[in-house]
Amino acid sequence: MDLFPRWLEALEERHMRALSFQEVRRSVQALSSLYVERRNRLGEGAALDGAGKRAAFAVYFAPLHFLLVREIVKALGADRAKAPALLDLGCGTGVAGAAWASLMAPAPRVSGVDRNPWAASEARWTYGAFGLESSAKAIDINTFKAPDRTAIVAAFILNELPEEARERWKDSMLRTAERGSPVLIVEPIAKKLSPWWDEWAEAFIAAGGRSDEWRFRMALPERLALMDKAAGLDHRELTGRSLWVQKKN
Ligand SMILES: C[S@@+](CC[C@H](N)C(=O)[O-])C[C@H]1O[C@@H](n2cnc3c(N)ncnc32)[C@H](O)[C@@H]1O
């Protein structure tokens, strides 16, 4: 059963009770400009620093990320991967972990990590809404190490890390894959946002993985479509790119 529609409805109730549609719309626009034009402020945690922006992230951007990750997982056949546990790195509200884990059978135990305590607590709620055995903790991944025998999903996070920490995660993820657990990375297509991409793609391909760009045309759920239009954005086509590696047996 697809739990996405019910989760989306519950999300709206949870976050829009105290805010009007127009307030959230303004925050969607503010967040969008923060991600595109003022990325230098992300390191200060500016993306999730007020009720409006949190609501905009939770009810608009996060469900879009969910839909994109779910399509990518299906297109890669990552839904057939087997893993006892899944680490959702920089989990935000937990959508990437929930999207992937809820397509796997049996579903892995999901652990979300995010330095923002609000995000970690939202992720706990999201995993619960998808019936996943899970935990989510407020942890800075610049110093955190991936557990053994655990698949990794890292969606829209690597760009936010300092170069040194990102490099460390590259080695760590390639080791994870070498030991037999799959790894999925999702980022926006815009090349100028991630100058490191080509080097990572080479490393993942050399490890037996792949690098892809995706464009999925889809009819968004009504409320997401309304917000999209009101904010002057256009997500009728969901786009992103991925790195995927899974050791063949
Ligand atoms: C753009 S959001 C993506 C969230 C989620 N993965 C998704 O796809 O919706 C990036 C997240 O990374 C988190 N983050 C950034 N730097 C971090 C760090 N050093 N350690 C842990 N989390 C971090 C932020 O708090 C934010 O929740």
PDB file of C-alpha atoms in Angstrom, residues 5-19 21 24 55 58-60 63 125 221-227:
ATOM      1  CA  PRO A   5      -0.805  10.305   0.246  1.00  0.00           C
ATOM      2  CA  ARG A   6      -1.757   9.697   3.868  1.00  0.00           C
ATOM      3  CA  TRP A   7       1.629  10.933   5.087  1.00  0.00           C
ATOM      4  CA  LEU A   8       1.320  14.095   2.963  1.00  0.00           C
ATOM      5  CA  GLU A   9      -2.091  14.847   4.414  1.00  0.00           C
ATOM      6  CA  ALA A  10      -0.840  14.310   7.972  1.00  0.00           C
ATOM      7  CA  LEU A  11       2.158  16.544   7.239  1.00  0.00           C
ATOM      8  CA  GLU A  12      -0.080  19.421   6.207  1.00  0.00           C
ATOM      9  CA  GLU A  13      -2.146  19.075   9.340  1.00  0.00           C
ATOM     10  CA  ARG A  14       0.988  18.971  11.433  1.00  0.00           C
ATOM     11  CA  HIS A  15       2.700  22.021   9.934  1.00  0.00           C
ATOM     12  CA  MET A  16       0.019  24.282   8.521  1.00  0.00           C
ATOM     13  CA  ARG A  17      -2.256  24.486  11.503  1.00  0.00           C
ATOM     14  CA  ALA A  18      -0.546  27.650  12.772  1.00  0.00           C
ATOM     15  CA  LEU A  19       0.425  29.152   9.408  1.00  0.00           C
ATOM     16  CA  PHE A  21      -0.936  29.109   2.876  1.00  0.00           C
ATOM     17  CA  VAL A  24       4.226  29.083   3.822  1.00  0.00           C
ATOM     18  CA  ALA A  55       6.997  24.308   7.408  1.00  0.00           C
ATOM     19  CA  ALA A  58       8.563  19.909   5.584  1.00  0.00           C
ATOM     20  CA  VAL A  59       5.409  20.245   3.462  1.00  0.00           C
ATOM     21  CA  TYR A  60       6.885  21.270   0.115  1.00  0.00           C
ATOM     22  CA  PRO A  63       7.780  15.653  -0.316  1.00  0.00           C
ATOM     23  CA  TRP A 125       7.840  11.023  12.818  1.00  0.00           C
ATOM     24  CA  PRO A 221      -0.454  15.815  -5.690  1.00  0.00           C
ATOM     25  CA  GLU A 222      -2.894  18.733  -5.740  1.00  0.00           C
ATOM     26  CA  ARG A 223      -1.591  20.651  -2.695  1.00  0.00           C
ATOM     27  CA  LEU A 224       2.018  20.405  -3.862  1.00  0.00           C
ATOM     28  CA  ALA A 225       1.008  21.565  -7.336  1.00  0.00           C
ATOM     29  CA  LEU A 226      -0.862  24.534  -5.848  1.00  0.00           C
ATOM     30  CA  MET A 227       2.114  25.607  -3.735  1.00  0.00           C
TER      31      MET A 227
END
